[in-house]
PDB file of C-alpha atoms in Angstrom:
ATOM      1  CA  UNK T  20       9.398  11.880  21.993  1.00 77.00           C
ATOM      2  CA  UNK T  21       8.226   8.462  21.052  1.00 92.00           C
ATOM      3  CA  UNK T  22       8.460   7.963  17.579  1.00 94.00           C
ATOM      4  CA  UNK T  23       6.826   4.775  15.744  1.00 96.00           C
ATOM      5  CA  UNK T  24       7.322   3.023  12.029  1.00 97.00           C
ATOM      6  CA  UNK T  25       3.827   1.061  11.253  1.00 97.00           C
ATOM      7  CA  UNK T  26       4.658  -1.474   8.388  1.00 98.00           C
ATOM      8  CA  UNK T  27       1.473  -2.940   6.206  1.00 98.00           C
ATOM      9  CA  UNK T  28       2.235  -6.002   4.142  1.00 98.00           C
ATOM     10  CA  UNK T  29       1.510  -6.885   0.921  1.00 97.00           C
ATOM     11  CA  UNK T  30      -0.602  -9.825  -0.137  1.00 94.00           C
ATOM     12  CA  UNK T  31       1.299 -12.890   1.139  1.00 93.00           C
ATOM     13  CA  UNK T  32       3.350 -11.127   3.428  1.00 96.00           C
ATOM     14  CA  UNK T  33       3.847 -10.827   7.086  1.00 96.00           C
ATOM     15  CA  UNK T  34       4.165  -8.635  10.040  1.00 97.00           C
ATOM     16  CA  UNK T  35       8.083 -10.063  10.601  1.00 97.00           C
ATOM     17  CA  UNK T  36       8.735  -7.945   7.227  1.00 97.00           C
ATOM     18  CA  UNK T  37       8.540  -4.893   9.637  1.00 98.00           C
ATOM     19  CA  UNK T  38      11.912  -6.064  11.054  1.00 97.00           C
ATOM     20  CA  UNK T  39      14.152  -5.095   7.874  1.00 97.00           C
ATOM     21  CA  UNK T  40      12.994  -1.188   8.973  1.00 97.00           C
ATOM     22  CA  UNK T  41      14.589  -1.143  12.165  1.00 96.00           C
ATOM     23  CA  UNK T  42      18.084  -0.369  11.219  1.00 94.00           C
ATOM     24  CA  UNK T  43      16.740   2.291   8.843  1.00 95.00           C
ATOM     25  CA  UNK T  44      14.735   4.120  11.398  1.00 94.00           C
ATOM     26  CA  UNK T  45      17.137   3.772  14.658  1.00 91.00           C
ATOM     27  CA  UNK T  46      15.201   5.211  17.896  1.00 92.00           C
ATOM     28  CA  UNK T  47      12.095   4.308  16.213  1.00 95.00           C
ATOM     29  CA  UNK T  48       9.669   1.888  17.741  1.00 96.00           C
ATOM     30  CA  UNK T  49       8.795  -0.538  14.694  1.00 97.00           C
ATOM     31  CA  UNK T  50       6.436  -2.676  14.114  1.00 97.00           C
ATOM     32  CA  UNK T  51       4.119  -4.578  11.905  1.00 97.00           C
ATOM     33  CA  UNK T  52       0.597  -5.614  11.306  1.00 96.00           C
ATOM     34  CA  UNK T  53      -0.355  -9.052  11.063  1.00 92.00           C
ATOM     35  CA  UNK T  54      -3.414  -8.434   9.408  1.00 95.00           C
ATOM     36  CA  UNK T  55      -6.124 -10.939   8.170  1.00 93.00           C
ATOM     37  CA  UNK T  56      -8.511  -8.735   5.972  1.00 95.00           C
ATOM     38  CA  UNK T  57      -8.862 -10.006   2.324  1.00 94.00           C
ATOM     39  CA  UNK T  58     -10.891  -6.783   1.742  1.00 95.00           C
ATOM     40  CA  UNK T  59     -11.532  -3.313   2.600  1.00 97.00           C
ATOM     41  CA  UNK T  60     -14.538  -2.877   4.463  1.00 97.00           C
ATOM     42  CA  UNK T  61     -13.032  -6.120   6.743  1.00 96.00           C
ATOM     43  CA  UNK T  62      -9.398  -3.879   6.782  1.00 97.00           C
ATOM     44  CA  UNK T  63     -10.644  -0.696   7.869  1.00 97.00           C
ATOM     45  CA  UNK T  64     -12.226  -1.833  10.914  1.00 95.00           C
ATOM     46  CA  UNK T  65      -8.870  -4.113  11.940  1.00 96.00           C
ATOM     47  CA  UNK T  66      -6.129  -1.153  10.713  1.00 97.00           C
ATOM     48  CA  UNK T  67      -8.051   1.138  12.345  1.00 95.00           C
ATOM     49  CA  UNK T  68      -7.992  -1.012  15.789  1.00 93.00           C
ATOM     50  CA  UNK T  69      -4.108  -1.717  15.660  1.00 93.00           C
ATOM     51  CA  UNK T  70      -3.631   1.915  14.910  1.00 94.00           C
ATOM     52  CA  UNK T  71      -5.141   3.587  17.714  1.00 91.00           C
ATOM     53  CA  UNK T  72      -3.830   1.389  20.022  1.00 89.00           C
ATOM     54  CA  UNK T  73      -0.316   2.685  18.981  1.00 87.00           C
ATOM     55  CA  UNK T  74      -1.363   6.023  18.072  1.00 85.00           C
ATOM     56  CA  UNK T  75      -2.005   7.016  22.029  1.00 85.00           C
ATOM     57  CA  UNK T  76       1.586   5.932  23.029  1.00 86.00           C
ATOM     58  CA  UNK T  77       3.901   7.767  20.356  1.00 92.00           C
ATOM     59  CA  UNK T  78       3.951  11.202  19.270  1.00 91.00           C
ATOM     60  CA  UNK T  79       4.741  10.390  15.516  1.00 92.00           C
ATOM     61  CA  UNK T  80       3.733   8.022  12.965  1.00 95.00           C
ATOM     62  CA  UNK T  81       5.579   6.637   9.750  1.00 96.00           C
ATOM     63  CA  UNK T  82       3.730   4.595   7.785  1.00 98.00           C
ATOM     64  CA  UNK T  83       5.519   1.857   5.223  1.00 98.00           C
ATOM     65  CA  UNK T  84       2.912  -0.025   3.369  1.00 98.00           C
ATOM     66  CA  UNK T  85       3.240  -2.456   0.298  1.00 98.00           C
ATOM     67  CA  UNK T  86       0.979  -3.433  -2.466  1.00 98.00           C
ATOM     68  CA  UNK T  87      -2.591  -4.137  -1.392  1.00 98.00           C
ATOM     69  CA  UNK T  88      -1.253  -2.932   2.123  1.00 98.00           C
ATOM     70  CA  UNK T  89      -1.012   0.447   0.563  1.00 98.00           C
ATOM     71  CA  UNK T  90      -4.436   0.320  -0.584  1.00 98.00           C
ATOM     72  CA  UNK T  91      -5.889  -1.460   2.457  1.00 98.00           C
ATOM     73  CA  UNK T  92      -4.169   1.542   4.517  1.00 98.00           C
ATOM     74  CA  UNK T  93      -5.339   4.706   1.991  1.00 98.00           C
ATOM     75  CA  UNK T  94      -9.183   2.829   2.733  1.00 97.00           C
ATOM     76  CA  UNK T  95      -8.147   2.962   6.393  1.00 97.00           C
ATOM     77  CA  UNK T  96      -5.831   5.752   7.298  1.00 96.00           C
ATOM     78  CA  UNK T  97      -6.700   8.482   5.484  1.00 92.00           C
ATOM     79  CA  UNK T  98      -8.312  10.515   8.727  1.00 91.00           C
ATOM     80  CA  UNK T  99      -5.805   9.446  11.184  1.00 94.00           C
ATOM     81  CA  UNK T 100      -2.892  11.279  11.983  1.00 92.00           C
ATOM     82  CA  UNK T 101       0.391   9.685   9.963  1.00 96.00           C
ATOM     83  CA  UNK T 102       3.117  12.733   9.240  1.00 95.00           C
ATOM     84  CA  UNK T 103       4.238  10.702   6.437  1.00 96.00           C
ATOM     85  CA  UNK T 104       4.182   7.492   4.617  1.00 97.00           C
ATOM     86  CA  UNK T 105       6.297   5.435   2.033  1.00 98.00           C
ATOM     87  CA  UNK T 106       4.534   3.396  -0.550  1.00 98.00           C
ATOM     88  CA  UNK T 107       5.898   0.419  -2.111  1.00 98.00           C
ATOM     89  CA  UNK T 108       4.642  -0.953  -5.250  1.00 98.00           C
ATOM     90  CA  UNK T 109       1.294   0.473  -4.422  1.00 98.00           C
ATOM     91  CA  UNK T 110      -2.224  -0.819  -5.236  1.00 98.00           C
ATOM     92  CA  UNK T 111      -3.328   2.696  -6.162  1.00 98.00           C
ATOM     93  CA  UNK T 112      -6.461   2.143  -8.519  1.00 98.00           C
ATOM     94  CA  UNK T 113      -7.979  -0.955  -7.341  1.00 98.00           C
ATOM     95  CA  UNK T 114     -11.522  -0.732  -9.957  1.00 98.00           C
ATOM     96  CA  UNK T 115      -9.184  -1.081 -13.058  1.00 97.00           C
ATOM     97  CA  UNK T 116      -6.676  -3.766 -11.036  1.00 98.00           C
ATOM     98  CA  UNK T 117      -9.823  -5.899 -10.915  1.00 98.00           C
ATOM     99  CA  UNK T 118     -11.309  -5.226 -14.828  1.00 98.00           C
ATOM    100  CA  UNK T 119      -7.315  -5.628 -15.644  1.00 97.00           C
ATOM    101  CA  UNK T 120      -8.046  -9.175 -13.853  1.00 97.00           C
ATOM    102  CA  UNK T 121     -11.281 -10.026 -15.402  1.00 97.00           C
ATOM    103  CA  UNK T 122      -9.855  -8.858 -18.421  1.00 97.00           C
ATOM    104  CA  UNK T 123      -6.993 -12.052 -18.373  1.00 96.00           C
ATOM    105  CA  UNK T 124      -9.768 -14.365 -17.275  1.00 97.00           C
ATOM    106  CA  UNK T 125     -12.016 -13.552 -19.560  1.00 96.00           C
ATOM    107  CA  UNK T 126     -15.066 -12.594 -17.718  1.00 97.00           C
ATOM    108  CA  UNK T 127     -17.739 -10.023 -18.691  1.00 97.00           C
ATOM    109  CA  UNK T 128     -19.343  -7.778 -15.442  1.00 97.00           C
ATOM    110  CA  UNK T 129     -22.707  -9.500 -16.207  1.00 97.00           C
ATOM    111  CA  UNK T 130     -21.107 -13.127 -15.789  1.00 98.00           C
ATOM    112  CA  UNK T 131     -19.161 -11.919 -12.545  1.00 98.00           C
ATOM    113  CA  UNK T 132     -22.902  -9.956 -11.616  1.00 98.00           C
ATOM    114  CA  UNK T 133     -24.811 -13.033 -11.805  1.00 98.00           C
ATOM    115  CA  UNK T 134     -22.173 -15.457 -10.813  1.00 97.00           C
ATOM    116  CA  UNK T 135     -20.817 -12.837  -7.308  1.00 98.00           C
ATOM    117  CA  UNK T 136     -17.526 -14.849  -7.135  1.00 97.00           C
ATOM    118  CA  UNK T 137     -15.485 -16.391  -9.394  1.00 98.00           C
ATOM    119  CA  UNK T 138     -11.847 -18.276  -8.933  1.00 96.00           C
ATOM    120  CA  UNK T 139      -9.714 -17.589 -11.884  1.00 95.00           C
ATOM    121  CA  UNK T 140      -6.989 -19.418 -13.176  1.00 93.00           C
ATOM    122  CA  UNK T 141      -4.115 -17.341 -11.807  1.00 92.00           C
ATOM    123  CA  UNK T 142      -5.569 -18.080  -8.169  1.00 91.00           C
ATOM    124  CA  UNK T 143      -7.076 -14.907  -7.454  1.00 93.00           C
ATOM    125  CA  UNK T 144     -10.830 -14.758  -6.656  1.00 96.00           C
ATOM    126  CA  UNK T 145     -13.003 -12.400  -8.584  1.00 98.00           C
ATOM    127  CA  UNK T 146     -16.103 -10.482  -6.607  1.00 98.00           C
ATOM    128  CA  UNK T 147     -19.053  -8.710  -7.582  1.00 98.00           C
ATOM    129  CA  UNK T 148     -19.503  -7.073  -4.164  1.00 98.00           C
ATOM    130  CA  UNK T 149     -15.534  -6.092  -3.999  1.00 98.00           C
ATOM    131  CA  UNK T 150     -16.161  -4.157  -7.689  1.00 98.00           C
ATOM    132  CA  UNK T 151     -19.020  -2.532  -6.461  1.00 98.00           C
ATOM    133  CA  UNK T 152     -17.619  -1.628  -2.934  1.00 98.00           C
ATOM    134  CA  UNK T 153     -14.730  -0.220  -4.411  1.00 98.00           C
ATOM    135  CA  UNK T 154     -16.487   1.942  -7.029  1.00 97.00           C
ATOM    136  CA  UNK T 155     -18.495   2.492  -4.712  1.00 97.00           C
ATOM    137  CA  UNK T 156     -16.063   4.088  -1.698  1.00 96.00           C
ATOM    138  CA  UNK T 157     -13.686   5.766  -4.341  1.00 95.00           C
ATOM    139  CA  UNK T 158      -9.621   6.710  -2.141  1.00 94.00           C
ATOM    140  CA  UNK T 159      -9.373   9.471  -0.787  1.00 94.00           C
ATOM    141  CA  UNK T 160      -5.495  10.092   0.081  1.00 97.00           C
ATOM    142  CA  UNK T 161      -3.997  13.456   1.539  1.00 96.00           C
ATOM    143  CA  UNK T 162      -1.164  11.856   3.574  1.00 97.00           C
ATOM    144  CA  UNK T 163       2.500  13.329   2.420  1.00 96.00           C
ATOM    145  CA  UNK T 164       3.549  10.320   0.544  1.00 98.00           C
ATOM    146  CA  UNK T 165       6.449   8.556  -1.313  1.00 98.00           C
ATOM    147  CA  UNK T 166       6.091   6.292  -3.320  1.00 98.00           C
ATOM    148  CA  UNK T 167       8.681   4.002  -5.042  1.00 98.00           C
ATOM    149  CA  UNK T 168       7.654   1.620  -8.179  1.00 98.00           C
ATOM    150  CA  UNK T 169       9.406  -0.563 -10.163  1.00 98.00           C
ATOM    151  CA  UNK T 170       9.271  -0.204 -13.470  1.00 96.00           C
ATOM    152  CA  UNK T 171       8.441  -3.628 -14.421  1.00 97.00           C
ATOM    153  CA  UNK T 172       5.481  -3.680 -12.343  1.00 98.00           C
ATOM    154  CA  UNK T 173       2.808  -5.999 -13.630  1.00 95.00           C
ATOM    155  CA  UNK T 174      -0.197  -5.119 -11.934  1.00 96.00           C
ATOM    156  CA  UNK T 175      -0.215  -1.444 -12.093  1.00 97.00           C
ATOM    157  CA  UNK T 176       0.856   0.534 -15.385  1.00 97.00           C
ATOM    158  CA  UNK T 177       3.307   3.558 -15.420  1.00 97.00           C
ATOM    159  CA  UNK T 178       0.234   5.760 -16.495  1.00 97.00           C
ATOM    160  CA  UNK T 179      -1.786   4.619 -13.453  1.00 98.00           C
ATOM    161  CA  UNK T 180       1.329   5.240 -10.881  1.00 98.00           C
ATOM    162  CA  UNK T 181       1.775   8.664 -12.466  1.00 98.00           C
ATOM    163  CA  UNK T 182      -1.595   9.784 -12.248  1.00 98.00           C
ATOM    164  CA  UNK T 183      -2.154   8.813  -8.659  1.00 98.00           C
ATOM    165  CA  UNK T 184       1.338  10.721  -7.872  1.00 98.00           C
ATOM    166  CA  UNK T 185       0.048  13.486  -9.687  1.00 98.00           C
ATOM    167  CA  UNK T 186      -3.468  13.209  -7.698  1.00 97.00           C
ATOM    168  CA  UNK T 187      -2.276  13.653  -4.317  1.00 97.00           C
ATOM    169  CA  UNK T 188       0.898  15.471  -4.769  1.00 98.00           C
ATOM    170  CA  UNK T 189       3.411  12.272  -3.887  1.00 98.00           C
ATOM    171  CA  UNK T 190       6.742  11.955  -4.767  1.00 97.00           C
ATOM    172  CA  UNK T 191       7.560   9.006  -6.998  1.00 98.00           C
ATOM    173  CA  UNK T 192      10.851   7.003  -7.320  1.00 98.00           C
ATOM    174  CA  UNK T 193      11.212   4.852 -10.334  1.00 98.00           C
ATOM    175  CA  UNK T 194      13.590   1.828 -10.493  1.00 98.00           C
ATOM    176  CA  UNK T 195      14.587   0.593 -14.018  1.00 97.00           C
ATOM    177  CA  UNK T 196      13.948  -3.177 -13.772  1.00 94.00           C
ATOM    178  CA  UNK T 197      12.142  -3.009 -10.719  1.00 97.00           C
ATOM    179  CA  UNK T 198       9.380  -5.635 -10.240  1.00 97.00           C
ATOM    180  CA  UNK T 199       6.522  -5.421  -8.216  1.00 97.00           C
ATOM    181  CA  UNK T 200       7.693  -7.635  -5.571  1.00 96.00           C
ATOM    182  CA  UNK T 201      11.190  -5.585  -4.377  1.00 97.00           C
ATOM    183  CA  UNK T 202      13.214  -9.024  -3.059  1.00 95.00           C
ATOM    184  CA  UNK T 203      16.497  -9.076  -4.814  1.00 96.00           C
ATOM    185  CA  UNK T 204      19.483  -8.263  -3.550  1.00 97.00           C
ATOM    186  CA  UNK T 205      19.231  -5.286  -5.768  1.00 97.00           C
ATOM    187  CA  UNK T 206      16.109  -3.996  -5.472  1.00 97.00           C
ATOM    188  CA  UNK T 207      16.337  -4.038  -1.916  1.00 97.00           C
ATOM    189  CA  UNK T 208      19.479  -1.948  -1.770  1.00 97.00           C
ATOM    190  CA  UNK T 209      17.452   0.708  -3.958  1.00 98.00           C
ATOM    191  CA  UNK T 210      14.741   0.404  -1.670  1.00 98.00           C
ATOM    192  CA  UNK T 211      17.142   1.172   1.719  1.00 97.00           C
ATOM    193  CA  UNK T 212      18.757   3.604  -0.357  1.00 97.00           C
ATOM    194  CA  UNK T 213      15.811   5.628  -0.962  1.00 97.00           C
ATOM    195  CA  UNK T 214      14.167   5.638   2.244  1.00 96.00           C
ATOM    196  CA  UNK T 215      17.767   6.627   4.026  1.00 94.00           C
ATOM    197  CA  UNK T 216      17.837   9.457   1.533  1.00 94.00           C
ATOM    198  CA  UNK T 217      14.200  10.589   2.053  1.00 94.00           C
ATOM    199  CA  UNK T 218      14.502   9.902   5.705  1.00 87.00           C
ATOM    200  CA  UNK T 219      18.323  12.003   6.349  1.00 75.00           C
ATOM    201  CA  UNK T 220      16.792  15.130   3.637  1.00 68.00           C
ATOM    202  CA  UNK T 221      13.499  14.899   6.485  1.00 66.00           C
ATOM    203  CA  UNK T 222      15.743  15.052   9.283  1.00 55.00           C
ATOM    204  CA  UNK T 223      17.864  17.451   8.292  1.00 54.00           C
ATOM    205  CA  UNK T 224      14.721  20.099   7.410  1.00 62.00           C
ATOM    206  CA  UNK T 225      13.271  19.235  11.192  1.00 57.00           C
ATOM    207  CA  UNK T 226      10.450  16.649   9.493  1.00 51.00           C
TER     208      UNK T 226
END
């Protein structure tokens, strides 16, 4: 049985990230997507690409995805056949990520209506047509899931994480300190630690 690990970077990120996976998932094929969508409707149509061209070749599907890959793949994936997937520092309520955002820049829905994109001081561009897209197409995610959050996390709130675990029945890990980017030394042992303990519990019950 051919057995694959897709990873999904977060913003800034790159396919090599798949590689720290392999020695967690030994026998697994792993690999990553190197994916140039900077929104949904654009990442749908790529993921979905890349993912059928795997899907015919293994008979199981992990899926690790991080930050705005975790969105990007819940827009994406959510029909497809994954048995399970691991969510790192998930994007999981992108409409109040974006007011959050206008919010700290200071801009109203009617300046960002009229105006349809705006660059904000903290780099990230604003868009009319992203708001409305995303109200618009709202996540629909029934894909066993883990999740794993640090508590420190600046872009989504403890309230939001909660309520999306609560949503679609996930199980969520919560690391005291944790930031949203998991790089440290430390935070990366708690991340290999909790996906080898997820992982061996699977295992053991036959996945």
């Amino acid at each position: 049985m051919r057995q694959l690990v897709l990873y999904i970077h977060g913003k800034g990120g790159n396919a090599m990230e798949a590689d720290h996976y392999k020695t967690l998932f030994a026998g697994y094929d792993v690999v990553g997507l190197d994916y140039h969508a900077d929104d949904p409707w654009e990442a749908i149509s790529e993921f979905k690409e890349f993912f059928h061209g795997y899907r015919k070749g293994h008979d199981s599907i992990i899926l690790i995805a991080n930050s705005i890959g975790a969105y990007f793949s819940m827009c994406a994936f959510n029909y497809e056949q994954i048995d399970k997937a691991f969510f790192i520092s998930p994007i999981v309520d992108m409409e109040k990520l974006i007011l959050d955002m206008m919010g700290w820049a200071d801009i109203t829905e009617e300046k960002l209506r009229e105006k349809q994109l705006i660059t904000t001081g903290f780099g990230e561009t604003l868009s009319w047509e992203y708001l409305c897209y995303v109200r618009n197409h709202p996540v629909n995610w029934s894909v066993p899931t883990y999740i794993l959050y640090g508590d420190k996390d600046n872009l989504t709130s403890q309230e939001t994480i909660h309520k999306f675990a609560d949503d679609v029945n996930a199980e969520l890990t919560i690391m005291q300190n944790g930031e949203h980017w998991f790089h440290t030394a430390e935070q990366m042992s708690f991340l290999d630690g909790w996906i080898k303990k997820i992982h061996w519990i699977d295992i053991r019950q036959g996945e």
